[in-house]
Amino acid sequence: MELSKYKVIKVPNINHSLSGAELASWLIDSASPQELEELVFMLNQAKKRSSNTKTIFQIAAAALIK
């Protein structure tokens, strides 16, 4: 749900960008259930602190690309 807010997520230092839907499907296919649970936890913590969640997605995308 949170990824649908972003049309484009730029990956820092790589000059690559992904759509939110593309990143979501990629995360679901490649991450374990425990990793997805940790990602959801981090997103919830960021939202509680009114932080930008886009940076979390940028880090996840960079990790998947490398």
Coordinates of N, CA and C in Angstrom, one line a residue:
M1 N 0.8 -1.2 0.0 CA 0.0 0.0 0.0 C 0.9 1.3 0.0
E2 N 1.9 1.2 0.8 CA 2.8 2.4 0.9 C 3.5 2.6 -0.4
L3 N 3.9 1.6 -1.1 CA 4.6 1.7 -2.3 C 3.8 2.3 -3.4
S4 N 2.5 2.2 -3.3 CA 1.6 2.8 -4.4 C 1.6 4.3 -4.4
K5 N 2.1 4.9 -3.3 CA 2.2 6.4 -3.2 C 3.3 6.9 -4.1
Y6 N 4.3 6.1 -4.5 CA 5.4 6.6 -5.2 C 5.4 6.1 -6.7
K7 N 5.4 7.0 -7.6 CA 5.4 6.6 -9.0 C 6.8 6.1 -9.4
V8 N 7.8 6.9 -8.9 CA 9.2 6.6 -9.3 C 10.0 6.6 -8.0
I9 N 10.8 5.6 -7.8 CA 11.8 5.6 -6.7 C 13.2 5.5 -7.3
K10 N 13.9 6.6 -7.1 CA 15.3 6.7 -7.6 C 16.2 6.0 -6.6
V11 N 17.1 5.2 -7.2 CA 18.1 4.5 -6.4 C 19.3 5.4 -6.3
P12 N 19.7 5.8 -5.1 CA 20.9 6.6 -5.0 C 22.2 6.0 -5.4
N13 N 23.1 6.7 -6.0 CA 24.4 6.3 -6.4 C 24.5 5.3 -7.5
I14 N 23.3 4.9 -8.1 CA 23.3 3.9 -9.1 C 22.7 4.5 -10.4
N15 N 22.0 5.6 -10.3 CA 21.4 6.2 -11.5 C 20.3 5.3 -12.1
H16 N 19.5 4.7 -11.2 CA 18.5 3.7 -11.7 C 17.2 4.1 -10.9
S17 N 16.1 3.9 -11.6 CA 14.8 4.2 -10.9 C 13.8 3.1 -11.2
L18 N 12.9 2.9 -10.2 CA 11.9 1.8 -10.3 C 10.6 2.4 -10.0
S19 N 9.5 1.8 -10.5 CA 8.2 2.3 -10.1 C 7.9 1.6 -8.8
G20 N 6.9 2.1 -8.0 CA 6.6 1.5 -6.8 C 6.0 0.1 -6.9
A21 N 5.2 -0.1 -8.0 CA 4.6 -1.4 -8.2 C 5.7 -2.4 -8.6
E22 N 6.7 -2.0 -9.4 CA 7.8 -2.9 -9.8 C 8.6 -3.3 -8.5
L23 N 8.9 -2.3 -7.7 CA 9.7 -2.6 -6.5 C 8.9 -3.6 -5.5
A24 N 7.6 -3.4 -5.4 CA 6.8 -4.2 -4.6 C 6.8 -5.7 -5.1
S25 N 6.6 -5.9 -6.4 CA 6.7 -7.2 -6.9 C 8.0 -7.9 -6.7
W26 N 9.1 -7.1 -6.9 CA 10.4 -7.5 -6.8 C 10.7 -7.9 -5.3
L27 N 10.2 -7.1 -4.4 CA 10.4 -7.4 -2.9 C 9.7 -8.7 -2.6
I28 N 8.5 -8.9 -3.0 CA 7.7 -10.1 -2.7 C 8.3 -11.3 -3.3
D29 N 8.9 -11.2 -4.5 CA 9.5 -12.4 -5.1 C 10.8 -12.8 -4.5
S30 N 11.6 -11.8 -4.0 CA 13.0 -12.1 -3.6 C 13.2 -12.1 -2.1
A31 N 12.3 -11.5 -1.3 CA 12.6 -11.4 0.1 C 11.9 -12.5 0.8
S32 N 12.5 -12.9 1.9 CA 11.9 -13.9 2.8 C 10.7 -13.3 3.6
P33 N 9.9 -14.1 4.1 CA 8.8 -13.6 5.0 C 9.3 -12.8 6.2
Q34 N 10.4 -13.2 6.7 CA 11.0 -12.5 7.9 C 11.5 -11.1 7.4
E35 N 12.2 -11.1 6.3 CA 12.7 -9.8 5.7 C 11.5 -8.8 5.4
L36 N 10.4 -9.4 4.9 CA 9.3 -8.5 4.6 C 8.7 -8.0 5.9
E37 N 8.6 -8.8 6.9 CA 8.1 -8.4 8.2 C 9.0 -7.3 8.8
E38 N 10.3 -7.4 8.7 CA 11.2 -6.4 9.2 C 11.0 -5.1 8.4
L39 N 10.8 -5.2 7.1 CA 10.6 -4.0 6.3 C 9.3 -3.3 6.7
V40 N 8.3 -4.0 7.0 CA 7.0 -3.5 7.4 C 7.2 -2.8 8.8
F41 N 7.9 -3.4 9.7 CA 8.2 -2.9 11.0 C 8.9 -1.5 10.9
M42 N 9.9 -1.5 10.0 CA 10.7 -0.2 9.8 C 9.8 0.9 9.2
L43 N 8.9 0.5 8.3 CA 8.0 1.5 7.7 C 7.0 2.0 8.8
N44 N 6.5 1.1 9.6 CA 5.6 1.6 10.7 C 6.3 2.5 11.7
Q45 N 7.6 2.2 12.0 CA 8.3 3.1 12.9 C 8.6 4.4 12.3
A46 N 8.9 4.4 11.0 CA 9.1 5.7 10.3 C 7.8 6.6 10.3
K47 N 6.7 5.9 10.0 CA 5.4 6.6 10.0 C 5.1 7.2 11.3
K48 N 5.4 6.5 12.4 CA 5.1 7.0 13.8 C 5.9 8.2 14.0
R49 N 7.1 8.3 13.5 CA 8.0 9.5 13.7 C 7.8 10.6 12.6
S50 N 6.8 10.4 11.8 CA 6.5 11.3 10.7 C 7.7 11.5 9.8
S51 N 8.5 10.4 9.6 CA 9.6 10.4 8.7 C 9.2 10.0 7.3
N52 N 10.1 10.3 6.4 CA 9.9 10.0 5.0 C 10.2 8.5 4.8
T53 N 9.2 7.7 4.2 CA 9.4 6.3 4.0 C 10.1 6.0 2.7
K54 N 10.2 7.0 1.8 CA 10.8 6.8 0.5 C 12.3 6.4 0.7
T55 N 13.0 6.9 1.7 CA 14.4 6.5 1.8 C 14.5 5.1 2.2
I56 N 13.6 4.5 2.9 CA 13.6 3.1 3.2 C 13.5 2.3 1.9
F57 N 12.6 2.7 1.1 CA 12.4 2.0 -0.2 C 13.6 2.2 -1.1
Q58 N 14.3 3.3 -1.1 CA 15.5 3.5 -1.9 C 16.6 2.6 -1.4
I59 N 16.7 2.4 -0.1 CA 17.7 1.5 0.4 C 17.4 0.0 0.0
A60 N 16.1 -0.4 0.1 CA 15.7 -1.7 -0.2 C 16.0 -2.0 -1.7
A61 N 15.7 -1.0 -2.6 CA 15.9 -1.1 -4.0 C 17.4 -1.2 -4.3
A62 N 18.2 -0.5 -3.6 CA 19.7 -0.5 -3.9 C 20.2 -1.9 -3.5
A63 N 19.7 -2.4 -2.4 CA 20.1 -3.8 -1.9 C 19.7 -4.9 -2.9
L64 N 18.5 -4.7 -3.5 CA 18.1 -5.7 -4.5 C 18.8 -5.6 -5.8
I65 N 19.2 -4.4 -6.2 CA 19.9 -4.3 -7.5 C 21.3 -4.8 -7.3
K66 N 22.0 -4.6 -6.2 CA 23.3 -5.1 -6.0 C 23.3 -6.5 -5.7

